[in-house]
Short mmCIF file of C-alpha atoms and ligand atoms in Angstrom, two decimals:
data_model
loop_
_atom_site.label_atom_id
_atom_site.label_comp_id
_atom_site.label_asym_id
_atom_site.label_seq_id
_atom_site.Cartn_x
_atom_site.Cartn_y
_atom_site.Cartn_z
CA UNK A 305 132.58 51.64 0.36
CA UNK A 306 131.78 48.58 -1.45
CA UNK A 307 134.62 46.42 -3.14
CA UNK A 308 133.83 44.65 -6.21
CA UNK A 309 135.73 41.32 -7.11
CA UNK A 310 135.39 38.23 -9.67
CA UNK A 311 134.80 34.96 -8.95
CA UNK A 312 133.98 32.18 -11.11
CA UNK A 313 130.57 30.30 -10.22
CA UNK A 314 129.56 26.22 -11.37
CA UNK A 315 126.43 27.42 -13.69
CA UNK A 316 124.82 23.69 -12.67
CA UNK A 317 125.43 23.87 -9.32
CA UNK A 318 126.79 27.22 -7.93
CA UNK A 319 130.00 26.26 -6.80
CA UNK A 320 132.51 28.91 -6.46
CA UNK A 321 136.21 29.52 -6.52
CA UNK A 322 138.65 32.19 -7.48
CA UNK A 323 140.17 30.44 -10.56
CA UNK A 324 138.91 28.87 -13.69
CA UNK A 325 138.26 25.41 -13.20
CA UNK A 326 137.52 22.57 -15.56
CA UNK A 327 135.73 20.33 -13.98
CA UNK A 328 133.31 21.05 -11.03
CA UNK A 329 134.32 19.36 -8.03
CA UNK A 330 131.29 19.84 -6.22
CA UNK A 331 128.50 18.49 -9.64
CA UNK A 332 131.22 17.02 -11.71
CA UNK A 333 129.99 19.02 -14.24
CA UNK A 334 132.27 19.76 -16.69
CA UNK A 335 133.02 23.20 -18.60
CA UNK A 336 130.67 25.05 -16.55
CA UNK A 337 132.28 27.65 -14.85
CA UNK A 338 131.67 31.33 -15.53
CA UNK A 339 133.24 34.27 -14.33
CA UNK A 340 130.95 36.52 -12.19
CA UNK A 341 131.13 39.85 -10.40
CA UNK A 342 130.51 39.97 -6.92
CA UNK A 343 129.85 43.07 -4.68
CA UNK A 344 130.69 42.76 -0.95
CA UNK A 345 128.54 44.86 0.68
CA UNK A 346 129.63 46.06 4.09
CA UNK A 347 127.31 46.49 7.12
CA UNK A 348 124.19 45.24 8.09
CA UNK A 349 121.63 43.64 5.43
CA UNK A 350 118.78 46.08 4.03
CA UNK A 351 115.90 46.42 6.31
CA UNK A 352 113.88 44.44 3.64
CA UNK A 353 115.81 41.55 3.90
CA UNK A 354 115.24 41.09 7.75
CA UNK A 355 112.87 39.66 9.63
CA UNK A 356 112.37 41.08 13.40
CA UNK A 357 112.10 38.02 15.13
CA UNK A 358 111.38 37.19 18.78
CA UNK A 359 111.21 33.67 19.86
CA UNK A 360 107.53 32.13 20.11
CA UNK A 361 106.20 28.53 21.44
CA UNK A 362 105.31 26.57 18.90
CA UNK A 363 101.93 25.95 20.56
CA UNK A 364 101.15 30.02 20.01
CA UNK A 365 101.74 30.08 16.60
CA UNK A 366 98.76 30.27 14.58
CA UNK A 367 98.80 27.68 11.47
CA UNK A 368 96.01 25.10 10.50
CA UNK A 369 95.81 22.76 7.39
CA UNK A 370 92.63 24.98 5.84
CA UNK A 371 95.07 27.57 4.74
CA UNK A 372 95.61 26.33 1.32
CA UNK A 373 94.11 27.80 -1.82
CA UNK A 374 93.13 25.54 -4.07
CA UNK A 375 94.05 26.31 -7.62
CA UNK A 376 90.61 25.29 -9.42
CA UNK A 377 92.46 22.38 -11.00
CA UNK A 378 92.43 19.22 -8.87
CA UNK A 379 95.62 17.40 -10.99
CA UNK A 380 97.63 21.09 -10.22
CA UNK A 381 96.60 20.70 -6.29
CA UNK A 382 96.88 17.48 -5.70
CA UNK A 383 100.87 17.44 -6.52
CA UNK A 384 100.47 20.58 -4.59
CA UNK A 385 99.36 18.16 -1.56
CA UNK A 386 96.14 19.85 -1.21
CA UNK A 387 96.34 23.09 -2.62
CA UNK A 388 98.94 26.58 -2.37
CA UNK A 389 100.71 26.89 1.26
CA UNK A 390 100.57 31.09 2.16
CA UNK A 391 104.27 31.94 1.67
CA UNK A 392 105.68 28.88 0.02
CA UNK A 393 108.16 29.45 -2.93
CA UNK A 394 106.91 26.55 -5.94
CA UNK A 395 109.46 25.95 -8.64
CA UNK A 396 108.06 24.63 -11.89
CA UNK A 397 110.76 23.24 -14.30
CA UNK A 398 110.12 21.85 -17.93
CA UNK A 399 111.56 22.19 -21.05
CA UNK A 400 111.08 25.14 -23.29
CA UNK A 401 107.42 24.56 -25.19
CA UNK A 402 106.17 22.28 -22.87
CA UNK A 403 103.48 24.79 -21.65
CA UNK A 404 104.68 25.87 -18.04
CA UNK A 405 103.25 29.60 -18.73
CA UNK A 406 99.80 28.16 -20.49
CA UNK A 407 99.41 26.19 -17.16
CA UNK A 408 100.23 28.81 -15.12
CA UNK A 409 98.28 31.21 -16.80
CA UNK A 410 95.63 28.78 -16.55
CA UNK A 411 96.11 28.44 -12.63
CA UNK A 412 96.07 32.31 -11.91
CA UNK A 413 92.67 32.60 -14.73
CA UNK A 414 91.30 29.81 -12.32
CA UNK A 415 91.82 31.58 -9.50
CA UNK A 416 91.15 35.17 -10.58
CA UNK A 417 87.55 33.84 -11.47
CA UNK A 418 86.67 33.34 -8.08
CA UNK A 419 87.81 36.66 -7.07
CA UNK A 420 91.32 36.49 -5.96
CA UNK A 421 93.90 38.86 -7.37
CA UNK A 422 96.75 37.60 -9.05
CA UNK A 423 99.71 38.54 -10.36
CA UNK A 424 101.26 37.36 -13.66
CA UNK A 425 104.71 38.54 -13.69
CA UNK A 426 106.45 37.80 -17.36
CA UNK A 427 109.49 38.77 -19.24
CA UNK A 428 109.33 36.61 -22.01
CA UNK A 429 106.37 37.71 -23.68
CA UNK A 430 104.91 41.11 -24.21
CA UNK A 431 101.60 41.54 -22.74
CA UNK A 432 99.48 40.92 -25.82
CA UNK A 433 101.22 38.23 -26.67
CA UNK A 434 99.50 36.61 -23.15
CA UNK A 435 96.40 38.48 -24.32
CA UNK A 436 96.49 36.40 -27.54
CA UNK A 437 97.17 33.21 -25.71
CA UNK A 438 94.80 34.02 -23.21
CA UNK A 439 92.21 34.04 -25.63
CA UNK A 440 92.25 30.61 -26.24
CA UNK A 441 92.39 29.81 -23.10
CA UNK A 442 89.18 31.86 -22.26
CA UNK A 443 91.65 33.93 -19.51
CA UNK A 444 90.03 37.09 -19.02
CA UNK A 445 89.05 37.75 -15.70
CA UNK A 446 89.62 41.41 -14.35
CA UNK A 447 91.63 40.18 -11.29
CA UNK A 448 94.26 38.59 -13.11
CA UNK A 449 96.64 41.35 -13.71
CA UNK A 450 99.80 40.92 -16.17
CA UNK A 451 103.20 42.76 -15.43
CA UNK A 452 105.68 42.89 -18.09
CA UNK A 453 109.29 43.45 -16.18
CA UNK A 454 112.32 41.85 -15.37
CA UNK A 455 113.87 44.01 -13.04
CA UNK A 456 114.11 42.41 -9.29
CA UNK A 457 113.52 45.39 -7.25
CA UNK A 458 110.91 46.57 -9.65
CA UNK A 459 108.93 43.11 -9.61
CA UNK A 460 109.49 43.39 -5.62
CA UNK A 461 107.42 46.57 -4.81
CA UNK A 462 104.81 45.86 -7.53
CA UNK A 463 104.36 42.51 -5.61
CA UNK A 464 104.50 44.26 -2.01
CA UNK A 465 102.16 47.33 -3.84
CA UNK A 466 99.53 44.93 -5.08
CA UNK A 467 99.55 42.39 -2.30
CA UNK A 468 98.27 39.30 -5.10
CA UNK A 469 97.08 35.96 -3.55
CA UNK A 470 99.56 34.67 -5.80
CA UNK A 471 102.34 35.58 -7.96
CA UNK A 472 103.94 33.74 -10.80
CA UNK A 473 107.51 34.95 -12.40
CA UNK A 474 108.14 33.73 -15.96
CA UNK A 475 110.55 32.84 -16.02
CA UNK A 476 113.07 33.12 -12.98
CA UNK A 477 115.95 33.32 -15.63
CA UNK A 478 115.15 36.55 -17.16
CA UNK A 479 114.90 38.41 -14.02
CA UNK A 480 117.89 40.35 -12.86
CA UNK A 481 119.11 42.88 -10.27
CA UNK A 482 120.44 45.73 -11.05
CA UNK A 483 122.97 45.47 -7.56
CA UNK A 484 124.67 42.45 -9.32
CA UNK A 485 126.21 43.05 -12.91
CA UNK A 486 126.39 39.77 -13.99
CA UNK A 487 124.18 39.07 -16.75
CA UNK A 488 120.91 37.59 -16.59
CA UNK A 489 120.55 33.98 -16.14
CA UNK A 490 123.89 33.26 -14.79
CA UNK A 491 123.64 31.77 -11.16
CA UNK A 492 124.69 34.55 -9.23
CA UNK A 493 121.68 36.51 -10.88
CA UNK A 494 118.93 33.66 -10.35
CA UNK A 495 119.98 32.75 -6.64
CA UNK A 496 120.07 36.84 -6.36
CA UNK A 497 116.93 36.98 -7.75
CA UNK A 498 115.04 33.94 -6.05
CA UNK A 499 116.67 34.77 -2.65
CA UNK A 500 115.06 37.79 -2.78
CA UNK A 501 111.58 36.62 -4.17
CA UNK A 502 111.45 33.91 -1.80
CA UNK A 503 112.07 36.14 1.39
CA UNK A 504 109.30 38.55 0.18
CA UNK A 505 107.11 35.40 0.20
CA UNK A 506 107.67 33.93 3.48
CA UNK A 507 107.41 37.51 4.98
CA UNK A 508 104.44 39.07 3.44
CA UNK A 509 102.68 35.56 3.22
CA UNK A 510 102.21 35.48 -0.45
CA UNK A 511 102.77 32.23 -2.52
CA UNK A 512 105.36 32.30 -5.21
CA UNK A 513 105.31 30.42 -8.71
CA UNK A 514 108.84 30.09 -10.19
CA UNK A 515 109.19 29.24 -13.40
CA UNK A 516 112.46 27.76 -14.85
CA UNK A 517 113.38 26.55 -17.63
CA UNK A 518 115.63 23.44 -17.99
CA UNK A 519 118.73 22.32 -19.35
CA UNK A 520 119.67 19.86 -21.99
CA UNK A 521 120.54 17.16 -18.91
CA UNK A 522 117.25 17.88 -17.34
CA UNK A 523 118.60 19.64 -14.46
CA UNK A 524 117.20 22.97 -13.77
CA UNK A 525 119.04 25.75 -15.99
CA UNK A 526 121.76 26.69 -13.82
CA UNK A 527 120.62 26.78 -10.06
CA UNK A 528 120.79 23.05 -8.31
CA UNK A 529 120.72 25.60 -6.02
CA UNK A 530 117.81 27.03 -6.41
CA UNK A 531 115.71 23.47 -5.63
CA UNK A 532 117.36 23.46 -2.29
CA UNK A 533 115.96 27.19 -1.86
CA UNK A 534 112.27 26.92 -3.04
CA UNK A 535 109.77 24.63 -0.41
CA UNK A 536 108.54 22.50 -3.44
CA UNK A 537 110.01 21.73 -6.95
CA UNK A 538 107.46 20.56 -9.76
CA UNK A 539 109.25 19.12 -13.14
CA UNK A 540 106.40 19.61 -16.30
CA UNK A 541 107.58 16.77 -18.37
CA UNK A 542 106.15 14.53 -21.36
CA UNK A 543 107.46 14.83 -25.38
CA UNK A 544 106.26 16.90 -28.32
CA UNK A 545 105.30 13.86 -29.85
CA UNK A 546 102.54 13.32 -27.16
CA UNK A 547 99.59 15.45 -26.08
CA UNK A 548 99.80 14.24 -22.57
CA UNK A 549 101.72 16.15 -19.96
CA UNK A 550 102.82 14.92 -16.55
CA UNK A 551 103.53 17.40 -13.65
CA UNK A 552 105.68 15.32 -10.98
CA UNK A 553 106.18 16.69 -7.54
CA UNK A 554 110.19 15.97 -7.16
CA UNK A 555 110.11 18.25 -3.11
CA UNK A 556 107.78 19.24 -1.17
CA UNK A 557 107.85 20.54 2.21
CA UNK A 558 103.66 20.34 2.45
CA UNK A 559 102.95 17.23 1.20
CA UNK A 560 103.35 14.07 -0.16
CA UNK A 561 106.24 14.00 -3.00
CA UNK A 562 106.08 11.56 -6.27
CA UNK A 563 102.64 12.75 -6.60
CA UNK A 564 101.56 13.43 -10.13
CA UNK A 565 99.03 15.44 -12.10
CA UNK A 566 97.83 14.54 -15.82
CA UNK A 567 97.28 16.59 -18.09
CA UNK A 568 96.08 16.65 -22.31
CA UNK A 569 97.45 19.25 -24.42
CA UNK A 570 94.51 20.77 -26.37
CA UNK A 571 93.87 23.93 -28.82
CA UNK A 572 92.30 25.65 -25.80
CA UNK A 573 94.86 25.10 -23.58
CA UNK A 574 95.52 22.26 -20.93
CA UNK A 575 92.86 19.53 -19.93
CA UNK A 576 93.06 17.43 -17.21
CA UNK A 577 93.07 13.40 -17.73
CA UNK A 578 91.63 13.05 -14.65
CA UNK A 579 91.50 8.95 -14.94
CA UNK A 580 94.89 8.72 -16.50
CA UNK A 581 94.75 5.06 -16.20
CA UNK A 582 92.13 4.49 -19.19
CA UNK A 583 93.83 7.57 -21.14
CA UNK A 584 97.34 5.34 -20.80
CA UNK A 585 95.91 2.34 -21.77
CA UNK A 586 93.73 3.40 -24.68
CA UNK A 587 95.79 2.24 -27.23
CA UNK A 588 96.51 -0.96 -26.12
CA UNK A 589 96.53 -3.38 -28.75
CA UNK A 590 94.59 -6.73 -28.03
CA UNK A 591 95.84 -9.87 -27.87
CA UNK A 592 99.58 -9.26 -28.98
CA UNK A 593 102.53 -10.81 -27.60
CA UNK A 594 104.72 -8.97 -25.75
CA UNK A 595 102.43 -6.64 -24.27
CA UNK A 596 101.32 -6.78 -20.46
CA UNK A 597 99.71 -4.00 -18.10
CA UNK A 598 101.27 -3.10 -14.86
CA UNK A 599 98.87 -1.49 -11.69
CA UNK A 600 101.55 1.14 -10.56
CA UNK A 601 101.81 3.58 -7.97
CA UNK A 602 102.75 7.20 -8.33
CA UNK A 603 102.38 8.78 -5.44
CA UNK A 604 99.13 8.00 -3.71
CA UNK A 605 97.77 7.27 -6.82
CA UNK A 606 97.67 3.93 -8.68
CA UNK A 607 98.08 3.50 -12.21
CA UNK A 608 97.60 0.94 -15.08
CA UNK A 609 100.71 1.35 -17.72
CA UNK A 610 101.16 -1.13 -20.41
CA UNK A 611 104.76 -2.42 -20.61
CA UNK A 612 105.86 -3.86 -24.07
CA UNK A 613 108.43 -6.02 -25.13
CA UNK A 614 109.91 -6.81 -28.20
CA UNK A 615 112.62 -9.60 -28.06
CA UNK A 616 113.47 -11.24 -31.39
CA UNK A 617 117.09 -12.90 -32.43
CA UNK A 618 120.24 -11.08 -32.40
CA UNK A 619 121.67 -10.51 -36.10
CA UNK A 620 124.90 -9.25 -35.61
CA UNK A 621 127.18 -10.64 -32.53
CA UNK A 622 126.33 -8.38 -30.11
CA UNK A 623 122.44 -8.23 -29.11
CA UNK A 624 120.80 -5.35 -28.40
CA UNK A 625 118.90 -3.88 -25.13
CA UNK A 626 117.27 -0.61 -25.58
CA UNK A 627 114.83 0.19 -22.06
CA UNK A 628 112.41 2.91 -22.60
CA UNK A 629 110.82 4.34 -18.97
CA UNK A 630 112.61 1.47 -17.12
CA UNK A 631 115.91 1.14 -15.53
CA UNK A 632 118.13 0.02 -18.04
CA UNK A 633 120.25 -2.16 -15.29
CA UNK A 634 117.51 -3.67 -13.92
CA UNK A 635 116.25 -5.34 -17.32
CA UNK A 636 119.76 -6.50 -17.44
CA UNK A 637 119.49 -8.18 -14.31
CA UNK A 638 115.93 -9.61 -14.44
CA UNK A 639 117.61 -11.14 -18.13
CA UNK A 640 120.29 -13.17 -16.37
CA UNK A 641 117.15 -14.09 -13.49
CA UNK A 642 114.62 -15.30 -16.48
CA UNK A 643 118.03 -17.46 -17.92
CA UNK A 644 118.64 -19.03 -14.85
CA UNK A 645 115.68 -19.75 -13.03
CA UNK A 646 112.60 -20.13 -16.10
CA UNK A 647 115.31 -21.27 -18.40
CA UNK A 648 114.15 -19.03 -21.13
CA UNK A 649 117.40 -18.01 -22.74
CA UNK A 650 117.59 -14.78 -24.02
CA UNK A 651 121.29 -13.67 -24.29
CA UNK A 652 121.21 -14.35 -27.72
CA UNK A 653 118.42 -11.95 -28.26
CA UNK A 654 117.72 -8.27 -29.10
CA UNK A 655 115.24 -6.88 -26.28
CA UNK A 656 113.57 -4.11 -26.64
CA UNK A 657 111.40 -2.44 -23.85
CA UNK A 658 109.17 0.41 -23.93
CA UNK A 659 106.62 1.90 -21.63
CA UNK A 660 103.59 2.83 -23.79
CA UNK A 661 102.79 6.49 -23.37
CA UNK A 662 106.43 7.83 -22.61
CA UNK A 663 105.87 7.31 -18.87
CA UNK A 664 108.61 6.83 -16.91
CA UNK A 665 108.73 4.33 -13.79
CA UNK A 666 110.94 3.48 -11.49
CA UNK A 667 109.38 1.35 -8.05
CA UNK A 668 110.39 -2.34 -7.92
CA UNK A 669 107.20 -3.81 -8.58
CA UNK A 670 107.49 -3.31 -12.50
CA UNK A 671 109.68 -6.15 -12.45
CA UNK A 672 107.60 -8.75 -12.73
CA UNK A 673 105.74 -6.54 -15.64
CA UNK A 674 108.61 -6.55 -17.14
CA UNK A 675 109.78 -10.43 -17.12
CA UNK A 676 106.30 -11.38 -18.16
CA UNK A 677 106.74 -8.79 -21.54
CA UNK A 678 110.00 -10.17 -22.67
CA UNK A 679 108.56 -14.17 -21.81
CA UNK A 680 105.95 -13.16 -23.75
CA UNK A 681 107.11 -11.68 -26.86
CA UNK A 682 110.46 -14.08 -26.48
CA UNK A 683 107.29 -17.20 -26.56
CA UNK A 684 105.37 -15.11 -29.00
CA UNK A 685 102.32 -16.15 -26.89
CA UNK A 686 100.05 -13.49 -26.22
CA UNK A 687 99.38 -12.89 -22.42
CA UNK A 688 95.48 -14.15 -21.07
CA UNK A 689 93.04 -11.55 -21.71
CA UNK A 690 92.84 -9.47 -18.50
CA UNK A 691 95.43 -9.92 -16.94
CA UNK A 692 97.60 -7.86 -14.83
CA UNK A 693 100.82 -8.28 -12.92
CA UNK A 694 103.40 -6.17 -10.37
CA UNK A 695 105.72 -7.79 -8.19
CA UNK A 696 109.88 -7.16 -7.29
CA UNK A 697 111.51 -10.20 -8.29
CA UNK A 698 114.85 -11.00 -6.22
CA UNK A 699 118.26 -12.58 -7.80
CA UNK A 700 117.18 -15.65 -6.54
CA UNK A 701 113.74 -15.61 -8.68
CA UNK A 702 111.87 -14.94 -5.58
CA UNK A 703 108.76 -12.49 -6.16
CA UNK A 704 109.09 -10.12 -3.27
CA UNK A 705 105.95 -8.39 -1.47
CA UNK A 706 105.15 -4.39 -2.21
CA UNK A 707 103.50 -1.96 -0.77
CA UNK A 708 99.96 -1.04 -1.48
CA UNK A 709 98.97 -4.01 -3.03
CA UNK A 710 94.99 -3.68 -2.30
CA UNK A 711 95.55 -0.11 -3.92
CA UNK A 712 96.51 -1.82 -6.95
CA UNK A 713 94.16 -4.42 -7.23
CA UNK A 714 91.47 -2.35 -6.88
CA UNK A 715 92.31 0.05 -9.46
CA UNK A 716 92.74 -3.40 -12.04
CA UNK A 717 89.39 -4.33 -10.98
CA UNK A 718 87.87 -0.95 -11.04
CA UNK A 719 89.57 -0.59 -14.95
CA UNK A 720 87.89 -4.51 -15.80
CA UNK A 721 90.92 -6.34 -15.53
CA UNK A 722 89.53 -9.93 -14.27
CA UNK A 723 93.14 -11.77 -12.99
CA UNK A 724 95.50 -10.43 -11.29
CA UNK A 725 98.88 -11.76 -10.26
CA UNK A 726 101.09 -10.32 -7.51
CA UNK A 727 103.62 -11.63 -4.82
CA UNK A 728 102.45 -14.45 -2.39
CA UNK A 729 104.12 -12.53 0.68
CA UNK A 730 102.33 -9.22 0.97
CA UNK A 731 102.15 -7.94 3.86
CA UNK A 732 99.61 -8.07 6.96
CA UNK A 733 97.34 -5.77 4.84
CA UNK A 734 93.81 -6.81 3.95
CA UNK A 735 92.83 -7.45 0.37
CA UNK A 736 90.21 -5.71 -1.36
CA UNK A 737 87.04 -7.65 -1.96
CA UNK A 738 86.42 -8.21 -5.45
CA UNK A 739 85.40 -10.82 -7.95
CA UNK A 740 88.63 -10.81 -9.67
CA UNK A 741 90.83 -14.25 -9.75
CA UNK A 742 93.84 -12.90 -7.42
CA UNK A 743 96.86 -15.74 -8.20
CA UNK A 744 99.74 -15.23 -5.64
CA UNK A 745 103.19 -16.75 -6.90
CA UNK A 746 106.12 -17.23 -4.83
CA UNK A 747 108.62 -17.52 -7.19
CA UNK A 748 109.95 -16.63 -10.62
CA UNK A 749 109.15 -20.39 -11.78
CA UNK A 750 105.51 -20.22 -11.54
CA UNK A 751 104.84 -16.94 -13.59
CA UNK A 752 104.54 -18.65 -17.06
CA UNK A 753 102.13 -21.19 -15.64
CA UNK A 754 99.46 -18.69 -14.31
CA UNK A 755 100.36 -15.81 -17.16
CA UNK A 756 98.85 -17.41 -20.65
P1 LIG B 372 104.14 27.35 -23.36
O1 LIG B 372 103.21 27.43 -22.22
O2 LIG B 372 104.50 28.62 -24.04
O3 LIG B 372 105.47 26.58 -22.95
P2 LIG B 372 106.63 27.04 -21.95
O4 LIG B 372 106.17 28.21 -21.18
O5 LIG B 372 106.86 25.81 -21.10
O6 LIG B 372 107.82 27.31 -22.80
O7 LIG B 372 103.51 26.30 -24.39
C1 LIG B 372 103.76 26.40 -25.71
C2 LIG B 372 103.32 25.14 -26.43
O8 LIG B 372 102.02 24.72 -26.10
C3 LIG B 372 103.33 25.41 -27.89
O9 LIG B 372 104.10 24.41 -28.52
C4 LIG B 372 101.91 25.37 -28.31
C5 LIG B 372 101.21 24.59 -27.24
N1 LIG B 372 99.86 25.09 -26.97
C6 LIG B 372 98.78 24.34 -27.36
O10 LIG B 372 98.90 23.28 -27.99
N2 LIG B 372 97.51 24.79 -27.07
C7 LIG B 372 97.30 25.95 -26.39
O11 LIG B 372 96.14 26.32 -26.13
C8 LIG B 372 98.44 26.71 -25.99
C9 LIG B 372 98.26 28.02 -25.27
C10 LIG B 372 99.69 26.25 -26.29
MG1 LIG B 373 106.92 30.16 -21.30
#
């Protein structure tokens, strides 16, 4: 016999509890419960959903590094940390239109061209709607196979049936089982759903693609959840207003995390920017106030962003502070640093900070990238051609050491910048040979000497 009850489930986070409540207390989400039905089944768990263990030594368990496919697309893998994992679960967020199924799709076509059979699961779009889109992306090899269905158990034999190298579900919101009658999307349905999906990967070895789409707040729709669930969680982000897109690894069980992959939205589909740092910096205006470049690292990888700064004098009583891909709190801090230490006073100005390109960062050694902007623009004296900067900068106007700082300067160099200036305490690693002038500074105070 199976007993069917109610409950009401957190649609951020998944929390449950018997009455309606307000306010989560697990998210503090607020307004986001939803009443769901739940069926307890009694007895043991389908035979599907088991695995028949017997304890092994780790020593006799076959595994080595070479068992990743590589997707074809070297900005895809290398957020991947090298390439697919057999049996890992990969959930790729983004907001609606930001082209998680044309990269996907993209992926698989990549793949299926080399001879692998994939699988293409969708029940968004009809199949010649992907047809039509795969057209301009020139998808058309015979191995990638398209399945139009959003029932669970349905998806789950097709999968087990056609054994793919890889499968992709678009998205993991509009698949539901039919053992659960809440309706799709709601929690209960996409931890059902990716519960299931997930097991059948681990078990039968195949790699799993989840796509999801994202809410308003930027959390995944519904399932918190469903990150802790999946082995590696990839957000799509960047704005219409850009052709650039960034895929950041936020988890991942294989690999490096923070890594991220670059990407130009074309006519024909996704390109990769494979040396972002020039494709960030293109429109970087010469000689202008207010604007400097920062060598930054995401992930392994180091970057050139341009930070800009617009401070000018506050009209109305209270100024203004609007931060743009920096922590709002920390340009707060770094203002009350700059007033006490350089004595440039700025509390009666409106600041404005922006990292060119939309990109977002948030490591410590921005700060000094971002104190010589607003000195800059607040001096209205352009910053000497060249140069670049990165450093932490400490309440006492100390410029702290970072890691990777021969990383950085080499990508400066490598990108023609000809000074660099960075903290005098670095640690005991070597720096890079190179003909650039490397200036080390030790403190807040000496910044404006070296920087015009
Ligand atoms: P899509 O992959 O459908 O987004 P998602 O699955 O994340 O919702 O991408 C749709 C957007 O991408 C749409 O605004 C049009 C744009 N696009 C291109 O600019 N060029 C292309 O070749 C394709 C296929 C899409
Ligand atoms: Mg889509």
């Amino acid at each position: 016999m199976k007993k069917s009850k109610t409950l009401f489930f957190c649609q951020n986070c998944g929390h449950q509890s018997p009455k309606w409540l307000g306010k989560c207390p697990s998210c503090g989400e607020w307004n986001s419960f939803v009443e769901e039905e739940v069926r307890e089944t009694e007895g043991a768990r389908p035979a599907e959903l088991r695995y028949d263990g017997v304890p092994q030594s780790i020593a006799a368990i076959e595994a080595d590094e070479g068992d990743r496919i590589s997707t074809g697309i070297a900005e895809m893998d290398r957020v991947l940390g090298g390439g697919i994992v057999g049996g890992s679960a990969i959930l790729v967020g983004g907001d609606p239109g930001i082209g998680k199924s044309t990269l996907l799709l993209q992926v698989l076509e990549k793949m299926a061209e080399r001879g692998l059979k994939v699988l293409y699961v969708s029940g968004e779009e009809s199949a010649r709607q992907i047809r039509l889109r795969g057209k301009r992306l020139g998808a058309s090899a015979k191995d990638l196979l398209i399945l139009i269905e959003v029932e669970l158990e349905a998806i789950l034999s097709r999968i087990q049936e056609i054994r793919p190298a890889v499968a992709v579900i678009d998205s993991i919101q509009t698949v539901y089982s039919s053992v659960l009658s809440s309706a799709p999307g709601s929690v209960g349905q996409v931890r059902e759903a990716s519960g299931r999906l997930i097991f059948l990967a681990k078990k039968a070895g195949i790699p799993i693609f989840l796509i999801g789409h994202v809410t308003k707040d930027g959390s995944i729709a519904g399932p918190k959840v469903l990150e802790h669930m999946v082995d590696t969680v990839l957000y799509f982000e960047g704005d219409s207003g850009h052709a650039y897109r960034i895929i950041r690894g936020i988890k991942n069980r294989f690999g490096p995390t923070h890594e991220i992959g670059v990407f130009e939205m074309r006519d024909t589909g996704l390109a990769e920017v494979s040396n972002p740092s020039a494709f960030f910096l293109a429109e970087r205006p010469e000689g202008a106030a207010g604007s400097v470049v920062v060598p930054s690292m995401e992930g392994t990888r180091p970057i050139l962003i341009e930070v800009q700064s617009l401070v000018s004098p506050t009209s109305f009583g209270m100024p203004r502070r609007t931060a743009i891909g920096v922590d709002h709190n920390r340009v707060s801090l770094l203002v009350a640093v700059m007033d006490k230490i350089c004595g440039i006073h700025l509390s009666g100005s409106d600041i404005f900070l922006n990292v060119a390109g939309g990109v977002k960062v948030d490591e410590p050694a921005i700060d000094l990238g971002i104190v010589a902007a607003m000195a800059s623009s607040f001096l209205d004296r352009p910053i000497a051609a060249g140069t670049a900067v990165f450093g932490e900068v400490g309440l006492t106007g100390e410029i702290r050491g970072i890691s990777q700082t021969g990383v950085r300067i080499k990508e400066a160099a490598r990108m023609g910048f000809t000074r660099c200036i960075f903290p005098r305490t670095h640690s005991h690693e070597a720096l890079p040979e190179t003909r650039m002038e490397l200036i080390r500074i030790g403190s807040l105070r000496e910044l404006t000497e070296h920087l015009f």
